[in-house]
Short mmCIF file of C-alpha atoms in Angstrom, two decimals:
data_model
loop_
_atom_site.label_atom_id
_atom_site.label_comp_id
_atom_site.label_asym_id
_atom_site.label_seq_id
_atom_site.Cartn_x
_atom_site.Cartn_y
_atom_site.Cartn_z
CA MET A 1 72.99 -15.35 -16.36
CA LEU A 2 73.71 -14.58 -12.73
CA GLU A 3 76.83 -12.57 -12.09
CA LEU A 4 78.54 -11.73 -8.81
CA GLN A 5 81.09 -8.94 -8.85
CA GLY A 6 83.42 -8.54 -5.89
CA LEU A 7 80.67 -9.66 -3.53
CA THR A 8 81.80 -9.15 0.09
CA ARG A 9 80.22 -9.50 3.48
CA ARG A 10 81.91 -8.50 6.68
CA PHE A 11 80.57 -9.28 10.19
CA GLY A 12 82.41 -6.82 12.42
CA ALA A 13 86.13 -7.55 11.94
CA ALA A 14 85.53 -10.92 10.28
CA THR A 15 85.11 -11.19 6.53
CA ALA A 16 82.68 -14.02 5.77
CA VAL A 17 82.68 -13.59 2.00
CA ASP A 18 85.69 -11.90 0.44
CA ALA A 19 85.35 -10.29 -3.01
CA VAL A 20 83.78 -13.25 -4.83
CA ASP A 21 83.51 -12.95 -8.58
CA LEU A 22 81.28 -15.63 -10.19
CA ARG A 23 79.26 -16.09 -13.35
CA VAL A 24 76.55 -18.72 -13.41
CA PRO A 25 75.17 -19.35 -16.91
CA GLU A 26 71.52 -20.35 -17.53
CA GLY A 27 70.63 -23.94 -16.71
CA GLN A 28 73.79 -24.75 -14.73
CA MET A 29 73.83 -27.05 -11.70
CA LEU A 30 76.53 -25.47 -9.57
CA GLY A 31 77.87 -27.04 -6.38
CA ILE A 32 79.47 -24.74 -3.81
CA ILE A 33 81.85 -26.67 -1.55
CA GLY A 34 84.10 -25.75 1.33
CA ARG A 35 84.38 -26.37 5.04
CA SER A 36 81.94 -24.98 7.61
CA GLY A 37 82.41 -21.26 8.07
CA ALA A 38 83.92 -20.81 4.61
CA GLY A 39 81.10 -18.38 3.76
CA LYS A 40 78.93 -20.67 1.63
CA SER A 41 75.68 -19.87 3.47
CA THR A 42 76.43 -16.15 3.58
CA LEU A 43 77.06 -16.18 -0.14
CA LEU A 44 73.67 -17.75 -0.95
CA ARG A 45 71.85 -15.58 1.57
CA MET A 46 73.31 -12.48 -0.06
CA ILE A 47 72.05 -13.55 -3.48
CA ASN A 48 68.53 -13.90 -2.03
CA ARG A 49 69.20 -10.65 -0.11
CA LEU A 50 68.37 -12.22 3.25
CA THR A 51 71.82 -10.92 4.17
CA GLU A 52 72.95 -7.49 2.89
CA PRO A 53 76.26 -7.42 1.02
CA SER A 54 78.92 -5.12 2.49
CA ALA A 55 80.36 -4.49 -0.96
CA GLY A 56 80.08 -5.74 -4.51
CA ARG A 57 77.21 -6.28 -6.88
CA ILE A 58 74.77 -9.00 -7.89
CA LEU A 59 73.61 -8.83 -11.51
CA HIS A 60 70.83 -10.93 -13.04
CA HIS A 61 70.60 -10.68 -16.83
CA GLY A 62 72.49 -7.44 -16.47
CA ARG A 63 70.01 -6.01 -13.94
CA ASP A 64 71.57 -4.88 -10.64
CA VAL A 65 69.63 -6.53 -7.85
CA THR A 66 71.92 -5.43 -5.05
CA ALA A 67 69.98 -2.32 -4.14
CA LEU A 68 66.41 -3.44 -4.71
CA ARG A 69 63.90 -2.43 -2.05
CA GLY A 70 60.23 -2.99 -1.18
CA ALA A 71 58.06 -4.71 -3.78
CA ALA A 72 60.98 -5.02 -6.27
CA LEU A 73 63.06 -6.85 -3.60
CA ARG A 74 60.19 -9.19 -2.85
CA GLY A 75 59.82 -9.87 -6.54
CA TRP A 76 63.50 -10.74 -6.74
CA ARG A 77 63.27 -13.06 -3.72
CA THR A 78 60.31 -14.86 -5.25
CA GLY A 79 62.40 -15.25 -8.42
CA CYS A 80 65.34 -16.88 -6.64
CA ALA A 81 63.78 -19.53 -4.49
CA MET A 82 65.73 -20.54 -1.40
CA ILE A 83 65.95 -24.01 0.19
CA PHE A 84 67.38 -24.29 3.69
CA GLN A 85 69.18 -26.91 5.73
CA GLN A 86 66.46 -26.83 8.38
CA PHE A 87 63.67 -26.69 5.76
CA ASN A 88 62.22 -23.54 7.34
CA LEU A 89 58.62 -24.65 6.91
CA VAL A 90 55.89 -23.51 9.29
CA PRO A 91 55.52 -26.66 11.41
CA ARG A 92 51.94 -26.03 12.55
CA LEU A 93 50.57 -25.38 9.07
CA ASP A 94 49.61 -28.20 6.77
CA VAL A 95 51.78 -29.21 3.88
CA LEU A 96 49.60 -27.67 1.16
CA THR A 97 49.53 -24.28 2.91
CA ASN A 98 53.27 -24.44 3.32
CA VAL A 99 53.68 -24.92 -0.41
CA LEU A 100 51.15 -22.14 -1.10
CA LEU A 101 53.38 -19.72 0.87
CA GLY A 102 55.51 -19.78 -2.29
CA ARG A 103 52.57 -18.01 -4.02
CA LEU A 104 52.27 -15.16 -1.47
CA ASN A 105 53.92 -12.61 -3.65
CA HIS A 106 51.61 -13.45 -6.57
CA LEU A 107 48.47 -12.44 -4.64
CA PRO A 108 46.97 -9.10 -3.61
CA ALA A 109 47.71 -8.34 0.01
CA TRP A 110 44.17 -8.74 1.40
CA ARG A 111 43.75 -12.07 -0.33
CA SER A 112 47.04 -13.47 0.91
CA LEU A 113 46.43 -12.36 4.53
CA SER A 114 42.97 -13.92 4.66
CA GLY A 115 44.40 -17.20 3.39
CA ALA A 116 41.79 -17.42 0.62
CA TRP A 117 44.07 -19.14 -1.90
CA PRO A 118 42.84 -19.15 -5.55
CA GLU A 119 41.86 -22.55 -6.94
CA ALA A 120 44.56 -22.27 -9.60
CA ASP A 121 47.27 -21.83 -6.96
CA ARG A 122 46.00 -24.82 -5.00
CA ALA A 123 46.13 -26.96 -8.15
CA MET A 124 49.63 -25.71 -8.83
CA ALA A 125 50.77 -26.53 -5.28
CA LEU A 126 49.24 -30.03 -5.49
CA SER A 127 50.95 -30.78 -8.79
CA ALA A 128 54.26 -29.60 -7.36
CA LEU A 129 53.74 -31.98 -4.44
CA GLU A 130 52.83 -34.72 -6.90
CA GLN A 131 56.02 -34.13 -8.84
CA LEU A 132 57.96 -34.79 -5.62
CA ASP A 133 55.85 -37.88 -4.84
CA ILE A 134 54.35 -36.44 -1.61
CA ALA A 135 50.89 -35.35 -2.77
CA GLY A 136 49.45 -37.80 -0.25
CA LEU A 137 50.86 -35.74 2.62
CA ALA A 138 49.11 -32.51 1.53
CA GLY A 139 46.77 -32.45 4.52
CA GLN A 140 49.30 -33.29 7.22
CA ARG A 141 51.03 -30.86 9.51
CA ALA A 142 54.47 -30.06 8.15
CA GLY A 143 56.00 -30.53 11.61
CA SER A 144 54.86 -34.17 11.72
CA LEU A 145 56.85 -35.15 8.63
CA SER A 146 60.32 -36.68 8.45
CA GLY A 147 63.25 -34.51 7.45
CA GLY A 148 63.36 -35.88 3.93
CA GLN A 149 59.66 -35.28 3.40
CA GLN A 150 59.92 -31.74 4.85
CA GLN A 151 62.79 -30.87 2.48
CA ARG A 152 60.71 -32.08 -0.47
CA VAL A 153 57.83 -29.88 0.72
CA ALA A 154 60.33 -26.99 0.78
CA ILE A 155 61.35 -27.83 -2.80
CA ALA A 156 57.68 -27.84 -3.83
CA ARG A 157 57.32 -24.42 -2.22
CA ALA A 158 60.32 -23.26 -4.24
CA LEU A 159 58.78 -24.65 -7.44
CA VAL A 160 55.48 -22.77 -7.10
CA GLN A 161 57.45 -19.55 -6.82
CA GLU A 162 58.16 -20.11 -10.53
CA PRO A 163 61.75 -19.16 -9.86
CA ALA A 164 64.45 -18.13 -12.30
CA ILE A 165 67.13 -19.45 -9.93
CA ILE A 166 67.12 -21.96 -7.09
CA LEU A 167 69.43 -21.50 -4.15
CA ALA A 168 69.85 -24.51 -1.87
CA ASP A 169 71.75 -23.92 1.36
CA GLU A 170 72.98 -27.33 2.63
CA PRO A 171 69.73 -28.98 1.58
CA VAL A 172 70.84 -32.49 2.55
CA ALA A 173 73.09 -31.85 5.58
CA SER A 174 70.31 -32.84 8.01
CA LEU A 175 69.22 -35.91 6.08
CA ASP A 176 70.15 -39.59 6.05
CA PRO A 177 71.99 -40.89 2.94
CA ARG A 178 68.90 -42.23 1.22
CA ASN A 179 66.87 -39.03 1.71
CA ALA A 180 69.93 -36.97 0.78
CA MET A 181 70.08 -38.82 -2.53
CA LEU A 182 66.30 -38.33 -3.09
CA VAL A 183 66.51 -34.60 -2.47
CA MET A 184 69.61 -34.10 -4.67
CA ASP A 185 67.95 -36.15 -7.41
CA ALA A 186 64.88 -33.91 -7.19
CA LEU A 187 67.00 -30.77 -7.46
CA ALA A 188 68.93 -32.17 -10.43
CA ASP A 189 65.67 -33.22 -12.07
CA ILE A 190 64.22 -29.71 -11.74
CA ASN A 191 67.45 -28.29 -13.11
CA ARG A 192 67.32 -30.57 -16.17
CA ARG A 193 63.60 -30.42 -16.77
CA TYR A 194 63.08 -26.64 -16.49
CA GLY A 195 66.56 -25.43 -17.15
CA ILE A 196 66.54 -23.49 -13.88
CA PRO A 197 70.06 -22.86 -12.61
CA VAL A 198 70.58 -24.41 -9.18
CA LEU A 199 73.24 -23.14 -6.75
CA VAL A 200 73.70 -25.73 -4.02
CA ASN A 201 75.92 -25.55 -0.92
CA ILE A 202 76.91 -29.06 -0.11
CA HIS A 203 79.06 -30.90 2.41
CA SER A 204 79.24 -34.24 0.74
CA LEU A 205 81.86 -34.31 -2.02
CA ASP A 206 80.36 -37.53 -3.35
CA LEU A 207 76.96 -35.97 -3.90
CA ALA A 208 78.59 -32.78 -5.27
CA ARG A 209 80.54 -34.84 -7.83
CA SER A 210 77.59 -36.98 -8.81
CA HIS A 211 74.97 -34.24 -9.17
CA CYS A 212 76.75 -31.03 -10.19
CA GLU A 213 78.23 -30.11 -13.51
CA ARG A 214 80.45 -27.45 -12.03
CA LEU A 215 81.98 -27.02 -8.59
CA VAL A 216 83.33 -23.90 -6.92
CA GLY A 217 85.24 -24.04 -3.69
CA LEU A 218 85.25 -21.41 -0.97
CA ALA A 219 87.92 -21.14 1.73
CA ALA A 220 87.85 -18.33 4.30
CA GLY A 221 85.41 -16.45 2.09
CA ARG A 222 87.54 -16.55 -1.02
CA LEU A 223 86.87 -18.48 -4.24
CA VAL A 224 89.75 -20.94 -4.45
CA PHE A 225 88.42 -23.57 -6.85
CA ASP A 226 86.31 -23.43 -9.99
CA GLY A 227 86.01 -26.27 -12.40
CA PRO A 228 84.18 -29.46 -13.40
CA PRO A 229 83.94 -32.25 -10.81
CA GLU A 230 86.73 -34.18 -12.52
CA ALA A 231 89.13 -31.30 -11.78
CA LEU A 232 88.56 -31.67 -8.07
CA THR A 233 91.56 -33.89 -7.41
CA GLU A 234 92.71 -35.20 -4.08
CA GLU A 235 95.23 -32.39 -4.01
CA ALA A 236 92.59 -29.72 -4.71
CA ALA A 237 90.27 -31.11 -2.06
CA ARG A 238 93.09 -31.07 0.47
CA ARG A 239 93.77 -27.44 -0.24
CA LEU A 240 90.09 -26.64 0.09
CA TYR A 241 89.54 -28.54 3.31
CA GLY A 242 92.96 -28.15 4.87
CA LEU A 243 93.72 -30.66 7.63
CA GLU A 244 90.37 -32.34 7.44
CA ALA A 245 91.09 -33.77 3.97
CA ALA A 246 94.45 -35.03 5.14
CA GLU A 247 92.74 -36.78 7.99
CA ALA A 248 90.13 -38.12 5.65
CA ALA A 249 92.79 -39.40 3.26
CA ALA A 250 94.27 -41.48 6.09
CA ALA A 251 90.88 -43.00 6.85
CA PRO A 252 89.32 -45.93 5.04
CA PRO A 253 88.52 -45.10 1.40
CA GLN A 254 84.70 -45.06 1.70
CA ARG A 255 84.93 -42.07 4.04
CA VAL A 256 84.39 -38.97 2.00
CA PRO A 257 86.16 -35.83 3.19
CA VAL A 258 83.45 -33.70 4.69
CA ALA A 259 83.64 -30.43 6.51
CA ALA A 260 82.61 -30.85 10.14
CA MET B 1 56.42 2.85 56.69
CA SER B 2 56.30 4.80 59.92
CA GLU B 3 52.53 4.38 59.87
CA VAL B 4 52.85 0.66 60.57
CA ARG B 5 52.88 0.48 64.35
CA PRO B 6 52.62 -2.80 66.17
CA ALA B 7 50.08 -1.31 68.54
CA THR B 8 47.78 -0.24 65.70
CA LEU B 9 48.17 -3.60 64.11
CA ALA B 10 47.32 -5.39 67.35
CA ALA B 11 44.29 -3.19 67.94
CA GLY B 12 43.05 -3.48 64.39
CA LEU B 13 43.42 -7.19 63.75
CA PRO B 14 40.52 -8.30 65.84
CA ARG B 15 38.34 -5.78 64.11
CA VAL B 16 39.00 -7.53 60.80
CA GLY B 17 37.55 -10.62 62.30
CA GLU B 18 34.74 -8.59 63.77
CA TYR B 19 33.85 -7.27 60.30
CA PHE B 20 33.69 -10.74 58.89
CA GLY B 21 31.51 -11.72 61.79
CA LYS B 22 29.19 -8.87 61.02
CA ILE B 23 28.79 -9.63 57.35
CA LEU B 24 28.01 -13.28 57.99
CA PRO B 25 24.34 -13.94 57.62
CA THR B 26 22.26 -15.24 60.51
CA LEU B 27 20.93 -18.48 59.17
CA ARG B 28 18.58 -20.69 61.13
CA TRP B 29 18.43 -24.39 60.35
CA PRO B 30 14.73 -24.97 60.69
CA VAL B 31 13.86 -22.33 58.15
CA LEU B 32 16.94 -22.61 55.90
CA PHE B 33 14.92 -23.38 52.80
CA ALA B 34 11.97 -21.22 53.57
CA GLY B 35 10.78 -18.30 51.42
CA SER B 36 12.47 -14.95 51.26
CA GLU B 37 9.93 -13.52 53.72
CA THR B 38 11.28 -15.66 56.53
CA GLU B 39 14.22 -14.27 58.49
CA GLY B 40 17.18 -16.67 58.63
CA SER B 41 16.54 -18.49 55.36
CA LEU B 42 18.91 -18.71 52.38
CA ALA B 43 16.32 -17.06 50.20
CA ALA B 44 16.24 -14.08 52.59
CA TRP B 45 20.00 -13.82 52.49
CA PHE B 46 19.99 -13.79 48.67
CA TYR B 47 16.70 -11.93 48.42
CA ARG B 48 17.91 -9.94 45.42
CA LEU B 49 19.50 -12.84 43.62
CA ASP B 50 17.71 -12.02 40.36
CA SER B 51 19.17 -8.55 39.99
CA TRP B 52 22.56 -9.64 41.33
CA ALA B 53 22.70 -12.52 38.84
CA TRP B 54 21.92 -10.08 36.07
CA LEU B 55 24.65 -7.71 37.31
CA LEU B 56 27.11 -10.61 37.46
CA PHE B 57 26.20 -11.57 33.93
CA GLU B 58 26.82 -8.01 32.87
CA THR B 59 30.18 -8.08 34.69
CA ALA B 60 31.21 -11.27 32.95
CA ASN B 61 30.19 -9.75 29.60
CA MET B 62 32.24 -6.66 30.38
CA ALA B 63 35.26 -8.83 31.17
CA ALA B 64 34.84 -10.85 27.98
CA LEU B 65 34.42 -7.87 25.72
CA ALA B 66 37.28 -6.01 27.36
CA THR B 67 39.53 -9.06 27.00
CA LEU B 68 38.58 -9.44 23.35
CA MET B 69 39.22 -5.79 22.58
CA GLY B 70 42.44 -5.67 24.58
CA ALA B 71 43.76 -8.88 23.03
CA GLY B 72 42.98 -7.53 19.54
CA ALA B 73 44.91 -4.34 20.17
CA ALA B 74 47.71 -6.30 21.83
CA LEU B 75 48.01 -8.60 18.84
CA LEU B 76 48.35 -5.66 16.44
CA LEU B 77 50.99 -3.97 18.61
CA ALA B 78 52.93 -7.11 19.59
CA PHE B 79 54.35 -7.73 16.12
CA PRO B 80 56.00 -4.32 15.78
CA ALA B 81 57.04 -4.48 19.44
CA ALA B 82 58.83 -7.82 19.11
CA ARG B 83 62.59 -7.40 18.83
CA ASN B 84 63.25 -10.26 16.45
CA LEU B 85 60.97 -9.30 13.53
CA GLY B 86 62.97 -6.29 12.42
CA ALA B 87 60.15 -3.77 12.43
CA GLY B 88 61.31 -0.19 11.92
CA MET B 89 62.97 1.55 14.85
CA LEU B 90 60.21 4.10 15.04
CA ALA B 91 57.38 1.54 14.88
CA ARG B 92 59.06 -0.59 17.56
CA GLN B 93 59.62 2.28 19.93
CA LEU B 94 56.07 3.53 19.46
CA ALA B 95 54.60 0.09 20.05
CA ARG B 96 56.77 -0.66 23.08
CA ARG B 97 56.25 2.71 24.75
CA GLY B 98 52.54 2.61 23.99
CA LEU B 99 52.17 -0.83 25.56
CA GLU B 100 54.16 0.32 28.56
CA ALA B 101 51.89 3.33 29.11
CA MET B 102 48.76 1.22 28.84
CA ARG B 103 50.22 -1.38 31.22
CA THR B 104 51.46 1.06 33.84
CA VAL B 105 48.17 2.85 34.40
CA PRO B 106 45.82 0.68 36.51
CA GLU B 107 42.32 -0.07 35.23
CA ILE B 108 40.74 1.96 38.00
CA VAL B 109 42.60 5.12 36.97
CA PHE B 110 41.61 4.61 33.36
CA ALA B 111 38.06 4.12 34.55
CA LEU B 112 38.04 7.37 36.55
CA ILE B 113 39.10 9.26 33.43
CA LEU B 114 36.70 7.42 31.14
CA VAL B 115 33.74 7.77 33.47
CA TRP B 116 34.36 11.48 33.37
CA ALA B 117 34.41 11.34 29.57
CA PHE B 118 31.65 8.81 28.78
CA GLY B 119 29.58 8.99 31.94
CA VAL B 120 28.79 6.28 34.49
CA GLY B 121 28.17 2.86 33.00
CA PRO B 122 29.71 -0.27 31.53
CA LEU B 123 31.24 1.46 28.50
CA ALA B 124 33.79 3.33 30.61
CA GLY B 125 34.58 0.13 32.52
CA ILE B 126 35.02 -1.97 29.42
CA LEU B 127 37.31 0.53 27.76
CA ALA B 128 39.36 0.94 30.94
CA ILE B 129 39.94 -2.78 31.31
CA ALA B 130 40.57 -3.17 27.56
CA LEU B 131 43.30 -0.51 27.68
CA HIS B 132 45.14 -2.10 30.58
CA THR B 133 44.66 -5.56 29.04
CA ALA B 134 46.18 -4.40 25.74
CA GLY B 135 49.23 -3.19 27.64
CA THR B 136 49.81 -6.39 29.65
CA LEU B 137 48.87 -8.83 26.91
CA GLY B 138 50.88 -6.92 24.31
CA LYS B 139 54.03 -7.47 26.30
CA LEU B 140 53.35 -11.14 26.85
CA PHE B 141 52.42 -11.58 23.14
CA ALA B 142 55.64 -9.84 22.04
CA GLU B 143 57.66 -12.10 24.30
CA ALA B 144 55.96 -15.20 22.88
CA ILE B 145 56.76 -13.95 19.40
CA GLU B 146 60.39 -13.34 20.33
CA ASN B 147 60.63 -16.93 21.51
CA ALA B 148 59.36 -18.32 18.21
CA GLY B 149 62.05 -19.73 15.97
CA THR B 150 63.30 -17.67 12.98
CA GLY B 151 63.38 -20.57 10.51
CA ALA B 152 59.83 -20.18 9.23
CA TRP B 153 60.28 -16.42 9.15
CA ASP B 154 63.31 -16.73 6.89
CA GLY B 155 61.40 -19.23 4.75
CA VAL B 156 58.49 -16.88 4.10
CA ARG B 157 60.69 -13.83 3.61
CA ALA B 158 63.00 -15.71 1.24
CA ALA B 159 59.95 -16.71 -0.83
CA GLY B 160 59.09 -13.04 -1.31
CA GLY B 161 56.52 -12.67 1.46
CA SER B 162 56.05 -9.21 2.93
CA TRP B 163 56.58 -8.35 6.57
CA ALA B 164 52.85 -8.56 7.26
CA GLN B 165 52.55 -11.86 5.38
CA ALA B 166 55.47 -13.30 7.36
CA CYS B 167 53.79 -12.18 10.62
CA ARG B 168 50.55 -13.85 9.55
CA PHE B 169 51.93 -17.10 8.21
CA ALA B 170 55.34 -17.70 9.73
CA VAL B 171 54.72 -16.42 13.30
CA LEU B 172 51.00 -16.42 14.07
CA PRO B 173 50.40 -20.15 13.57
CA GLN B 174 53.41 -20.91 15.77
CA VAL B 175 52.38 -18.70 18.68
CA ALA B 176 48.58 -18.80 18.44
CA PRO B 177 48.00 -21.46 21.16
CA ASN B 178 50.24 -19.52 23.52
CA LEU B 179 48.52 -16.21 22.83
CA LEU B 180 45.09 -17.75 23.29
CA SER B 181 46.19 -19.22 26.59
CA TYR B 182 47.46 -15.83 27.79
CA ALA B 183 44.20 -14.21 26.69
CA LEU B 184 42.14 -16.73 28.66
CA LEU B 185 44.26 -16.19 31.74
CA ARG B 186 43.68 -12.47 31.31
CA PHE B 187 39.93 -13.13 31.07
CA GLU B 188 40.02 -14.63 34.57
CA ILE B 189 41.92 -11.61 35.88
CA ASN B 190 39.59 -9.22 34.08
CA LEU B 191 36.56 -10.79 35.70
CA ARG B 192 37.97 -9.69 39.05
CA ALA B 193 38.83 -6.32 37.67
CA ALA B 194 35.34 -5.90 36.26
CA SER B 195 33.90 -6.73 39.70
CA VAL B 196 35.54 -3.70 41.31
CA ILE B 197 35.57 -1.28 38.42
CA GLY B 198 31.97 -0.45 39.34
CA PHE B 199 33.29 1.21 42.50
CA VAL B 200 34.21 4.25 40.39
CA GLY B 201 31.16 4.06 38.14
CA GLY B 202 32.39 1.60 35.55
CA GLY B 203 29.32 -0.64 35.57
CA GLY B 204 28.77 -4.24 36.61
CA ILE B 205 28.33 -5.79 40.06
CA GLY B 206 30.89 -3.42 41.55
CA GLU B 207 28.43 -0.54 41.82
CA GLU B 208 26.06 -2.67 43.80
CA LEU B 209 28.88 -3.96 45.99
CA TYR B 210 30.04 -0.43 46.64
CA THR B 211 26.55 0.66 47.60
CA VAL B 212 26.00 -2.14 50.06
CA ILE B 213 29.42 -1.65 51.61
CA ALA B 214 28.91 2.11 51.94
CA GLN B 215 25.51 1.65 53.47
CA ASN B 216 26.59 -1.15 55.80
CA TYR B 217 24.12 -3.76 54.46
CA TYR B 218 26.31 -6.38 56.01
CA GLU B 219 24.52 -9.55 54.92
CA GLU B 220 24.28 -8.36 51.35
CA ILE B 221 28.05 -7.74 51.24
CA SER B 222 28.72 -11.40 52.05
CA ALA B 223 26.05 -12.55 49.60
CA ILE B 224 27.55 -10.55 46.71
CA VAL B 225 31.16 -11.47 47.53
CA LEU B 226 30.16 -15.12 47.68
CA LEU B 227 28.51 -14.84 44.25
CA ILE B 228 31.59 -13.20 42.77
CA LEU B 229 33.77 -15.91 44.25
CA LEU B 230 31.63 -18.65 42.80
CA CYS B 231 31.61 -16.94 39.40
CA VAL B 232 35.36 -16.43 39.34
CA ALA B 233 35.95 -20.01 40.48
CA ALA B 234 33.69 -21.37 37.74
CA ILE B 235 35.42 -19.39 35.00
CA ASP B 236 38.84 -20.22 36.43
CA LEU B 237 38.06 -23.87 36.21
CA LEU B 238 36.70 -23.70 32.71
CA SER B 239 39.46 -21.61 31.26
CA GLU B 240 42.12 -23.62 33.00
CA ARG B 241 40.88 -26.74 31.31
CA LEU B 242 40.72 -24.93 27.99
CA ARG B 243 44.22 -23.51 28.41
CA HIS B 244 45.75 -26.83 29.31
CA ARG B 245 44.16 -28.41 26.27
CA LEU B 246 45.56 -25.62 24.10
CA ILE B 247 49.09 -25.86 25.44
CA GLY B 248 49.07 -29.63 25.49
CA ALA B 249 47.95 -29.83 21.87
CA PRO B 250 50.41 -31.72 19.70
CA ARG B 251 52.79 -29.45 17.86
#
């Protein structure tokens, strides 16, 4: 169980995330929706501790992870794998090495810095790639792959971290519809198969509805919606997205309201 | 500035030409390819080619070793010196100020100090050039690192990688071609530096050049300068090709 208590982040005078309380039970696929600038990314980055909270606490199985430092912090980060909108791979390294970077924290320092990866880790990375149907790309430079392929490499990297939680920050926002579907399917599959809770920031309400069992909505840093996808009515979406939803409602029906 | 008088300039300029005239060898066509015993032949001009070639080889070695050592030190200091990697305040200040100090002091000054400490010879010259190289390359390296994107850095850090691991895997592969290119450029510059560091006892061809200049062995001056020029040009050409291939490599 992941629990956020009054989690807040201020950037100067602006409050990006405002006293968010949230409980995520084991095995849940949670979609976080809201327009750009609503604080979705900051929220996820705070959970991984890439961004320091200004106030509030993050508890995992009752353990306070808000103040972890050094090796304990790295251990926590390894345990909550992060997937980014821009994939954040190392473009000049090959795919297999990129996946192996998820194993860095499992190795002694000298071994990791020399790049002498244990055979067991290589096998693990390859099987993660296989699971995502891209084992054939293992030897290619990450930078030479398409966006959809790169995101699947990033998911493989997350898998070999053997995470307790997966955080996905707009994982499909840079992808075409087909690849977006592939990546969301992969995340949902991991969630079902291993029971790992997945917190995913997502623009597309369609994908959020079809892949998540629970949705929470952020507006101006505050939690304003929490419920199953069915509860996200036209009215609720309009409140969440403000004018944009109203504009979207006037548009042809296949256009999904999306935050710009 | 008051020392620059037009009259002095006018009087001195022809003498520059005169000096070049003096150091030019007297070559005679009929005996151009004769042995070194014959006055006016190429062989007589370069009569000590064997020892000069050896000295040039030593000079090139000095430059290579100094570049290697300097680049190594620069690499270690550039990561803490880069502003975007969030190294501790103290580490960053130490690295930046250290690089500045090494960069500001010219090789020849380092060499004067080191010759006093280690005695006359290549060791002092190599260390002197290496120190200055670390300073200049460290700044260039740090700037290259600062220009690298932060995406991969976030990726490695978010996966639980340490600061050192993120430097090694998220930054180094991205900037390596650039750093190598800078180091090669520095090697060209260091070859010139190594050619004159001998003036103050730092080893290499410079000592010989200093001797022949001081003793007014005019023809030998031009012979040695020509050799240095050829050597520098050759290495310039080689490293330029290498650098262009590095930078042009597909990303």
